[in-house]
XYZ file of C-alpha atoms in Angstrom:
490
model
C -13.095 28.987 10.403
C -9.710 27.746 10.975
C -8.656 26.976 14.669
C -6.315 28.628 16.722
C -2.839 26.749 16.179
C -1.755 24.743 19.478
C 1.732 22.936 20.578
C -0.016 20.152 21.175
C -1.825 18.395 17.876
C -5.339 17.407 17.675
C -5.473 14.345 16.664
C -8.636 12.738 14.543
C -8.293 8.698 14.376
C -10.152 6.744 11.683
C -11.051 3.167 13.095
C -12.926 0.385 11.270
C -15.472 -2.584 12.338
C -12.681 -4.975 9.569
C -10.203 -4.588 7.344
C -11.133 -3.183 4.202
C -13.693 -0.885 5.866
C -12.055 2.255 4.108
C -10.057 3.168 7.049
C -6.523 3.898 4.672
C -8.522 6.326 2.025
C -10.258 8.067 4.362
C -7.273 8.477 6.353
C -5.490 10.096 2.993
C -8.937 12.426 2.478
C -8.523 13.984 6.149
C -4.657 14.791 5.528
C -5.574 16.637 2.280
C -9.038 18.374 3.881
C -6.584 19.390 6.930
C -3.706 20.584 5.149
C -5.744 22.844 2.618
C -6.706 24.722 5.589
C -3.401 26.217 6.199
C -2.548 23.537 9.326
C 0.243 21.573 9.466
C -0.714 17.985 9.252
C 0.896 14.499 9.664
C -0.489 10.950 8.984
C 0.320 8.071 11.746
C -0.096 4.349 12.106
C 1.578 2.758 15.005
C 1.681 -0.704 13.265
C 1.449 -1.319 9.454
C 1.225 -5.124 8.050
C 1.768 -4.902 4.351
C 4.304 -5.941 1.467
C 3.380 -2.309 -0.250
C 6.711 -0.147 1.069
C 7.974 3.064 0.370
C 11.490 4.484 0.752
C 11.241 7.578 2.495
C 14.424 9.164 4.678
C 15.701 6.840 7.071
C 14.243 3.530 5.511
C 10.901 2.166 4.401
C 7.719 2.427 5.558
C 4.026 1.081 4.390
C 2.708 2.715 1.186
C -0.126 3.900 2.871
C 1.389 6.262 5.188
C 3.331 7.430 2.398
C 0.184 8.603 -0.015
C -0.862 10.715 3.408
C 2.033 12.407 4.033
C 1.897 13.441 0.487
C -1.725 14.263 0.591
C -0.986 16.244 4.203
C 1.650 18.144 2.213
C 4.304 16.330 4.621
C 7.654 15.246 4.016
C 7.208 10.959 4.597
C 9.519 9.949 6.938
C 9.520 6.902 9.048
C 7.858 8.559 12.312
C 4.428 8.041 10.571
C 4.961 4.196 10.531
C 7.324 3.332 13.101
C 6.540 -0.187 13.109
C 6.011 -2.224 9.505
C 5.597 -5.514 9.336
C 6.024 -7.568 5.504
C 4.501 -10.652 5.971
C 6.773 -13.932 4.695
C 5.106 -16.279 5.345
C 1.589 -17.251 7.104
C 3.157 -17.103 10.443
C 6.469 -15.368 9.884
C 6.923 -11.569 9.269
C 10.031 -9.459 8.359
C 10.416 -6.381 10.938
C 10.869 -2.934 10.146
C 11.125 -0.659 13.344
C 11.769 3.469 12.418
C 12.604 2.325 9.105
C 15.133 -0.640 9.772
C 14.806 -4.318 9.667
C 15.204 -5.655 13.283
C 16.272 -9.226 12.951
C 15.873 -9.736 16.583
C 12.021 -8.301 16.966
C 11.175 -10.814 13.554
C 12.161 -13.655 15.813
C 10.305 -12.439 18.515
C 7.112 -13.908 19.803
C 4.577 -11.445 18.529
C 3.187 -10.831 21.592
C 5.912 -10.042 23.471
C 7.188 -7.907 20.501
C 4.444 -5.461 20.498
C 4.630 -4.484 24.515
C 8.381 -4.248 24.027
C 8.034 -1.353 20.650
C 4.954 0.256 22.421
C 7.867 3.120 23.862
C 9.109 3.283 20.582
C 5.819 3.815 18.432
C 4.843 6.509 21.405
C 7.162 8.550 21.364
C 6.977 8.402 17.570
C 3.330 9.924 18.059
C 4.511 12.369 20.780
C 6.660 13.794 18.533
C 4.295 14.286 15.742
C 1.918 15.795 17.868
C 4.834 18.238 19.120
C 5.268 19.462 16.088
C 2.195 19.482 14.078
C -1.466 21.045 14.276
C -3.508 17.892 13.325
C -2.220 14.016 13.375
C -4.425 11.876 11.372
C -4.045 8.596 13.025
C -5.208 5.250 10.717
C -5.942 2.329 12.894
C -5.528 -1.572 12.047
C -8.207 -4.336 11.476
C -10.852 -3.552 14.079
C -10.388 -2.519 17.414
C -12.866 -4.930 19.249
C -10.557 -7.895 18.443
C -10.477 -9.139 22.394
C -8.271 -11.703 21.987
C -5.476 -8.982 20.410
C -6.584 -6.761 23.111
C -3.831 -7.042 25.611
C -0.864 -6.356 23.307
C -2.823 -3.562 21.373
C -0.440 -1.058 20.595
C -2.181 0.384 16.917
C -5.955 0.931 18.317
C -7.553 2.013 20.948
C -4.063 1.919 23.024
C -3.475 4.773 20.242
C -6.674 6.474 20.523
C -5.834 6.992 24.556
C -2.757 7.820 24.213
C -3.603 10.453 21.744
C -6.993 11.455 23.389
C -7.752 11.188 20.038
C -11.413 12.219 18.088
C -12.366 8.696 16.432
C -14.042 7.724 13.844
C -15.642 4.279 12.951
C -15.784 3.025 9.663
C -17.856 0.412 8.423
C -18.625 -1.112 4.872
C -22.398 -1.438 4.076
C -21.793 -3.242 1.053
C -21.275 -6.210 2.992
C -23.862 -6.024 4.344
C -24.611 -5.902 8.629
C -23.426 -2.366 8.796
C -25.211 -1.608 12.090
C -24.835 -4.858 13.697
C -20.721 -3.975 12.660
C -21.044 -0.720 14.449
C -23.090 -1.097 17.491
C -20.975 -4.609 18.098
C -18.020 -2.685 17.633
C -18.270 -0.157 19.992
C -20.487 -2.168 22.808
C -16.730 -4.524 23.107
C -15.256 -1.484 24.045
C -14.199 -0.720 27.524
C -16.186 3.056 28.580
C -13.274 5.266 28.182
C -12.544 4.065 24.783
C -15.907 4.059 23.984
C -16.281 8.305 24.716
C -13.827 9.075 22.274
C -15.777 7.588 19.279
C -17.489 10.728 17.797
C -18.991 9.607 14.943
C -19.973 6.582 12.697
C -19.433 6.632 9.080
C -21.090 3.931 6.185
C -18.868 3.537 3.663
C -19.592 1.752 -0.102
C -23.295 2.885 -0.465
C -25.158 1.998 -3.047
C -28.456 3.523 -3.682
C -30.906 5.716 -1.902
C -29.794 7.123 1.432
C -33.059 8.099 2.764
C -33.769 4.389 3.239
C -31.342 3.885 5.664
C -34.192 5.413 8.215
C -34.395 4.917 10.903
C -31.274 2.817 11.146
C -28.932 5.888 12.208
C -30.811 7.043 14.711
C -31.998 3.708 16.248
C -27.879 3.488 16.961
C -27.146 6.772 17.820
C -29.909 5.661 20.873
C -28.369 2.685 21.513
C -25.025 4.385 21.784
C -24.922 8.172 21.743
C -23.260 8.293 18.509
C -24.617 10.005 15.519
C -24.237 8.061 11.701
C -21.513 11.685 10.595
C -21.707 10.368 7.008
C -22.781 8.072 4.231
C -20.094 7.916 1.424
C -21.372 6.717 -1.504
C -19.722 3.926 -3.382
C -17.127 5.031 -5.611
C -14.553 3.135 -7.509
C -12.530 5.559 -9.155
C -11.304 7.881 -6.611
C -7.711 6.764 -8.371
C -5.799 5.807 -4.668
C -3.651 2.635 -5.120
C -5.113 -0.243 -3.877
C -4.510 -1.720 -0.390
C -3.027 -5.035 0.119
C -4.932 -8.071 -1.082
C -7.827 -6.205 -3.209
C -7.524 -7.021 -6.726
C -9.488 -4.839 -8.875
C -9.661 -5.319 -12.826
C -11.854 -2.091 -13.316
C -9.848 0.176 -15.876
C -11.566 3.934 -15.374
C -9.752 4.808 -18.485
C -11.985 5.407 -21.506
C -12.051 3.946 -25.038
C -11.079 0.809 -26.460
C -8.854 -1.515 -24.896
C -5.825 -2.469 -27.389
C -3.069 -3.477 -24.543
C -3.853 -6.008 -22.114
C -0.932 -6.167 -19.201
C -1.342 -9.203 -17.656
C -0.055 -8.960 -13.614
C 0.622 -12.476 -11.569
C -0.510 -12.231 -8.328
C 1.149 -14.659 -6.140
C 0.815 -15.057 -2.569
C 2.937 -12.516 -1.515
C 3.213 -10.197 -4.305
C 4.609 -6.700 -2.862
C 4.333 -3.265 -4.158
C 1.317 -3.976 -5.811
C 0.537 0.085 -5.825
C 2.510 0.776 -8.256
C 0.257 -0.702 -10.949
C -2.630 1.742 -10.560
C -1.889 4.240 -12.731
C -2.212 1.871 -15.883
C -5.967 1.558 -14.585
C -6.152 5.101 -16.095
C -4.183 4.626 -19.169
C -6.263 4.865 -22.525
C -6.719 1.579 -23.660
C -5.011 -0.419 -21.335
C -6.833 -2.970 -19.370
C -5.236 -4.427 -15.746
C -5.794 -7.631 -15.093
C -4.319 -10.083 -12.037
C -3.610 -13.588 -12.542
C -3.196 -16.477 -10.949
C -3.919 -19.425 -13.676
C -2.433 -19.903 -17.505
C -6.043 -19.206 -19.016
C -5.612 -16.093 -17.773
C -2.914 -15.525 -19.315
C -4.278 -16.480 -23.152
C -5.327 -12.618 -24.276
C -2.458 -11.121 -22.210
C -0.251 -8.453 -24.469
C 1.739 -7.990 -21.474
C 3.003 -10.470 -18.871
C 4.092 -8.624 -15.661
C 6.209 -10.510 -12.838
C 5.737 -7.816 -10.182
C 8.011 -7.426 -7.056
C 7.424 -10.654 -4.143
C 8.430 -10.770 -0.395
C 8.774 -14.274 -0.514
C 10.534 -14.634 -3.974
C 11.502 -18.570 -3.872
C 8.262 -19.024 -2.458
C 6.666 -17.580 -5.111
C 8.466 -18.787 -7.520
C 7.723 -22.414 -6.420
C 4.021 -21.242 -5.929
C 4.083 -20.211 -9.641
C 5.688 -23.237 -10.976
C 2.168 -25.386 -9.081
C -0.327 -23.072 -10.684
C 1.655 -24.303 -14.496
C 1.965 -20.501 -14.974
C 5.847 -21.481 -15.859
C 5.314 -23.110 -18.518
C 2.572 -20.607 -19.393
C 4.864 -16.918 -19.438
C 8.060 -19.035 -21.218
C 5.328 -19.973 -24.141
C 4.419 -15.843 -24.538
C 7.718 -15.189 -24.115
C 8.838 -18.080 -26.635
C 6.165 -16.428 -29.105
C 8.069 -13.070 -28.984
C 5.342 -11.798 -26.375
C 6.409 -9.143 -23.523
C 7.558 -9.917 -20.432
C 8.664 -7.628 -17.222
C 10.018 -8.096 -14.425
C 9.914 -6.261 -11.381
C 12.520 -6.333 -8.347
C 11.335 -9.741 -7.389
C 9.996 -10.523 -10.575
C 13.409 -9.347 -12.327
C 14.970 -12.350 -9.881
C 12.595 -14.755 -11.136
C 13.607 -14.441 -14.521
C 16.663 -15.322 -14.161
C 19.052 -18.717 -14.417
C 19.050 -19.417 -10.755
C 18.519 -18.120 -7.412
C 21.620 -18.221 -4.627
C 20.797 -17.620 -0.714
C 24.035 -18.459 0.794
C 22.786 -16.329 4.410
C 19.331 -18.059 4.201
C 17.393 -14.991 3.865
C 15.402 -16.242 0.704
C 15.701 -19.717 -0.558
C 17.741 -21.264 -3.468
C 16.667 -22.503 -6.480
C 16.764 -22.110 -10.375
C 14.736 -19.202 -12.049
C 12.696 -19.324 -15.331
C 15.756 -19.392 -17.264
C 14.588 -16.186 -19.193
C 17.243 -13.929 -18.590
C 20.772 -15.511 -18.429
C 21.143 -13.680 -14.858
C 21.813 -15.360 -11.423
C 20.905 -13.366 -7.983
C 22.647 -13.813 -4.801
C 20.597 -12.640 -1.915
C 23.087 -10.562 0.610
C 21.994 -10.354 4.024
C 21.982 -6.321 3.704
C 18.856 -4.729 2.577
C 18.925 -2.077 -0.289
C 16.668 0.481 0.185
C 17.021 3.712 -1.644
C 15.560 6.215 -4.029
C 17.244 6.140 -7.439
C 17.162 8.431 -10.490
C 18.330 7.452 -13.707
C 18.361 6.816 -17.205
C 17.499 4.032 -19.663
C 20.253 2.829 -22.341
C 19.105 1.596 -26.039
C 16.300 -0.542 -24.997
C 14.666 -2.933 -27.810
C 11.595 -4.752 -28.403
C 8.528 -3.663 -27.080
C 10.614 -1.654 -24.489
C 11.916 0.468 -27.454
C 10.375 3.585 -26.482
C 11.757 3.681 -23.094
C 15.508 4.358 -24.572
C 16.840 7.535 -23.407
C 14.471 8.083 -20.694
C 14.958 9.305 -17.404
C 12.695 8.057 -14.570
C 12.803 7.808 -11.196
C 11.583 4.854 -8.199
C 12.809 2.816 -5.902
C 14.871 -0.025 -4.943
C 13.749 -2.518 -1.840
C 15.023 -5.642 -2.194
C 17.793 -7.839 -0.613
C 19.197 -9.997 -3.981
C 21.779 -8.433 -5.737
C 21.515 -9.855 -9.828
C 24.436 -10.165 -12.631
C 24.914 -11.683 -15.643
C 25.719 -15.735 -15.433
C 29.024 -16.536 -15.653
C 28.872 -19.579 -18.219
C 26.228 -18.191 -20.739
C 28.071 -15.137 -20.509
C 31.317 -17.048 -21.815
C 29.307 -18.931 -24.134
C 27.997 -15.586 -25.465
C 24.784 -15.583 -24.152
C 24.883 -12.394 -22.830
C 22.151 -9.997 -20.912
C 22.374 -6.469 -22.239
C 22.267 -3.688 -19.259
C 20.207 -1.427 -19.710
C 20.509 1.129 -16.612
C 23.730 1.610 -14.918
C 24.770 -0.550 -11.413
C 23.021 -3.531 -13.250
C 19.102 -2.020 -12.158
C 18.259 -3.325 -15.542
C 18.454 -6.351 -17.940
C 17.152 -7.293 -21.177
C 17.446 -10.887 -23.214
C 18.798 -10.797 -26.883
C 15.457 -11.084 -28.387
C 14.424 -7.814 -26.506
C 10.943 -8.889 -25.131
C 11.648 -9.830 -22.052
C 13.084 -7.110 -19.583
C 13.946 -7.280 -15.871
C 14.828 -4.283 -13.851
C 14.805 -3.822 -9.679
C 13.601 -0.141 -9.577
C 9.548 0.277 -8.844
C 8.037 2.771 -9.453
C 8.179 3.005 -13.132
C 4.141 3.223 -14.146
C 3.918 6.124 -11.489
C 6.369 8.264 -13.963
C 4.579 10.094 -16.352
C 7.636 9.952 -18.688
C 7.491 6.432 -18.865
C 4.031 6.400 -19.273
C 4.415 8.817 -22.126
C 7.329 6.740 -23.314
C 5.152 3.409 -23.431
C 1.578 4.701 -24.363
C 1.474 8.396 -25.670
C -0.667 8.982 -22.695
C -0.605 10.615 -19.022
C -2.867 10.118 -16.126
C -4.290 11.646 -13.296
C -1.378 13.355 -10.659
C -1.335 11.822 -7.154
C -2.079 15.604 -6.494
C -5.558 16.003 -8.622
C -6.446 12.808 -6.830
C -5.995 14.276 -3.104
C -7.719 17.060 -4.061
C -10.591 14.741 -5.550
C -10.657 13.004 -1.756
C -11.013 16.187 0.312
C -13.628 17.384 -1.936
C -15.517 13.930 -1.431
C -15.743 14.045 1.938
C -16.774 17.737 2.526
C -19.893 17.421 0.011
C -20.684 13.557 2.123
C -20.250 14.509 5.683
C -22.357 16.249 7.881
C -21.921 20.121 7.788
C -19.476 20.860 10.842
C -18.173 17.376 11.887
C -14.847 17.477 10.271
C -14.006 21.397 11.643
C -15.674 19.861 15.169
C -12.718 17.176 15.662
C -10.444 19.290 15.720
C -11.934 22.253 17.504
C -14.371 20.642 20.150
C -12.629 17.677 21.392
């Protein structure tokens, strides 16, 4: 039965005992089980670390909260993920508040930055809530962190605020489950620990039934009933999370492409690779040595936060040496945003927002990093491409831009003839005189199904089908009534 509509949202809050629990997909299922009931729905997450962005109206926010507003049938918009952070470095992070980079809060003490954004992020939430029937609210990490406790403003902070159902999400598959849960919840204070309403054992493998009597043993220890047991499941098709590298292809047949990804420390936008996990024949594989690289069709410098970083960070592992031989051999090689930089004759940071230093020297391009920040959606069209890029001449696709370098040809190979061909307007897009090697700044392009045409002859799975594929998971796994009782009962 579908509840009476209120001005006031319920609001159901997924929580997890770590990071990588499954709080982000189950956060994307609830949207899409909400919103096919008719109710207006909204995702939310207070504070987002992650180098996966999206541009949505009014800036950029973590990829994330972007698949759930598109799985709640929302419009994304910066609300949802007031507060992004895009790591640089191990103890420096690049702010985003409501969309913006905040120069000031990324100097901040990080302590003293999160109490001075908690007004911010609330009223963010408030006016979600105002104008939506359910708010699915992700959390961060785990909530039983003490020593984060005091500056909390993405948990249970949240959770109050919101008076918000929670659940608490665990992953079995590493193993201690229960000790995860009950530990969990006994570090929290009394009042957070009444708005828990159910646990939930994610990445089961094998036979249920010999979980008894495990679930009930905790529900005595802490009043909470075990609401589900999701089985583990690979393939459910949503784009990774940051930091979980995963060569499965769930495409069938026989691989006869092999794209090659390099996954340096702070490789961003990593998303944006998934659907070639469901291309026919293609198999996705991340690397971070040269005998990696040896079968690789494909070679794939994908977008960075931290580009000189990187770069230098490449040049350690030998993988240098290792892309300029397949690219010397005729092999294919793309870069992305970062990537596209990296390619390049030399990197320029005259406002020190990047680093200097010379590129592969694979493209006869230089990039100047400006201190303003391009972020935008673009839609456009490829000129006569060559090379293994052939098939993408004449094709319109749409993506994104995020990045702060701004890349032309270089002015002495370019008088000396060597010359990078354009090959999308606004210089997006370069390609060498051999044609193998092509570097472009838009992401996005693997999640276009004309490109993906263009390239393999194939299409994959819509973001769509895979929503629907979520909700339907979680109403067969849960227990009959839980999801209809957050929202009603609470």
């Amino acid at each position: 039965m579908t509840p009476d509509k209120s001005p006031l949202a319920k609001c159901v809050m997924v929580l997890g005992t770590t990071s990588g629990a499954g709080k982000s997909w189950l956060t994307t299922a609830l949207c899409r089980y909400y919103a096919r009931q008719g109710l207006r729905v909204a995702p939310y997450k207070a504070q987002n670390m992650s180098n996966n962005a999206r541009v949505v109206a009014g800036g950029e926010i973590g990829s994330a909260q972007y698949f759930q507003a598109l799985a709640a049938h929302a419009t994304p918009e910066v609300r949802m993920n007031p507060l992004l952070l895009k790591p640089e470095k191990d103890t420096q992070s690049q702010v985003v508040l409501m969309g913006q980079v905040n120069a000031e809060l990324s100097r901040m003490e990080w302590r003293g930055r999160s109490l001075s954004v908690w007004p911010v992020v609330a009223q963010a939430l408030d006016e979600l809530m105002a104008e939506n029937d359910v708010v699915v609210i992700e959390g961060a990490g785990s909530p039983a962190e003490i020593n984060l406790k005091s500056c909390d403003i993405v948990n249970m902070r949240v959770a109050l605020h919101a008076n918000a159902a929670c659940l608490l999400v665990t992953d079995i598959d590493r193993g201690g489950a229960f000790a995860h849960l009950y530990g969990t919840w006994a570090m929290l204070d009394e009042a957070e620990r009444k708005l828990i309403k159910g646990f939930v054992l994610n990445k089961f493998r094998g036979d249920a039934s010999l979980l008894a009597p495990g679930p009930q043993m905790l529900q005595n220890l802490t009043g909470v009933p075990t609401v589900a047991t999701l089985p583990m499941w690979w393939q459910h098709g949503l784009p990774e999370e940051d930091g979980i590298f995963d060569d499965r292809s769930t495409a069938a047949g026989q691989v006869t492409r092999t794209v090659a990804v390099i996954a340096y420390p702070r490789i961003s936008n990593l998303d944006e690779f998934q659907p070639l996990k469901n291309v026919p024949g293609v198999r996705l594989k991340w690397v971070r040595s040269p005998a990696q690289l040896i079968d690789a069709d494909w070679v794939v410098l994908p977008g960075s936060k931290a580009t000189s970083a990187d770069l230098a960070w490449l040049r350690a592992q030998g993988l240098d040496q290792a892309i300029a031989a397949h690219a010397g051999q005729g092999g294919a090689v793309l870069g992305i945003c970062g990537g596209l930089q990296m390619l390049g004759e030399a990197l320029i940071d005259p406002h020190g927002i990047d680093g200097n230093g010379p590129g592969l020297g694979l493209l006869p391009v230089v990039t100047v990093f400006d201190e303003n920040k391009t972020v935008r959606h673009r839609q456009t069209v490829f000129a006569s491409v060559g090379g293994p890029w052939a098939g993408l001449s004449g094709v319109e696709v749409q993506g994104y831009e995020i990045h702060h370098g701004q890349t032309a040809p270089h002015p002495a190979m370019a008088a000396a003839g060597d010359m990078a061909s354009p090959v999308m307007p606004d210089g997006l897009a370069w390609q060498n005189g051999a044609g193998n090697v092509l570097g472009l700044y838009l992401h996005g392009l693997f999640e276009d199904q004309r490109v993906l045409q263009a390239l393999f002859g194939a299409a994959v799975p819509t973001l769509d089908v895979v929503f629907e594929g979520l909700a339907d998971y979680i109403d067969r796994h849960f227990e009959p009534g839980v999801l209809q009782s957050l929202i009603t009962t609470h």
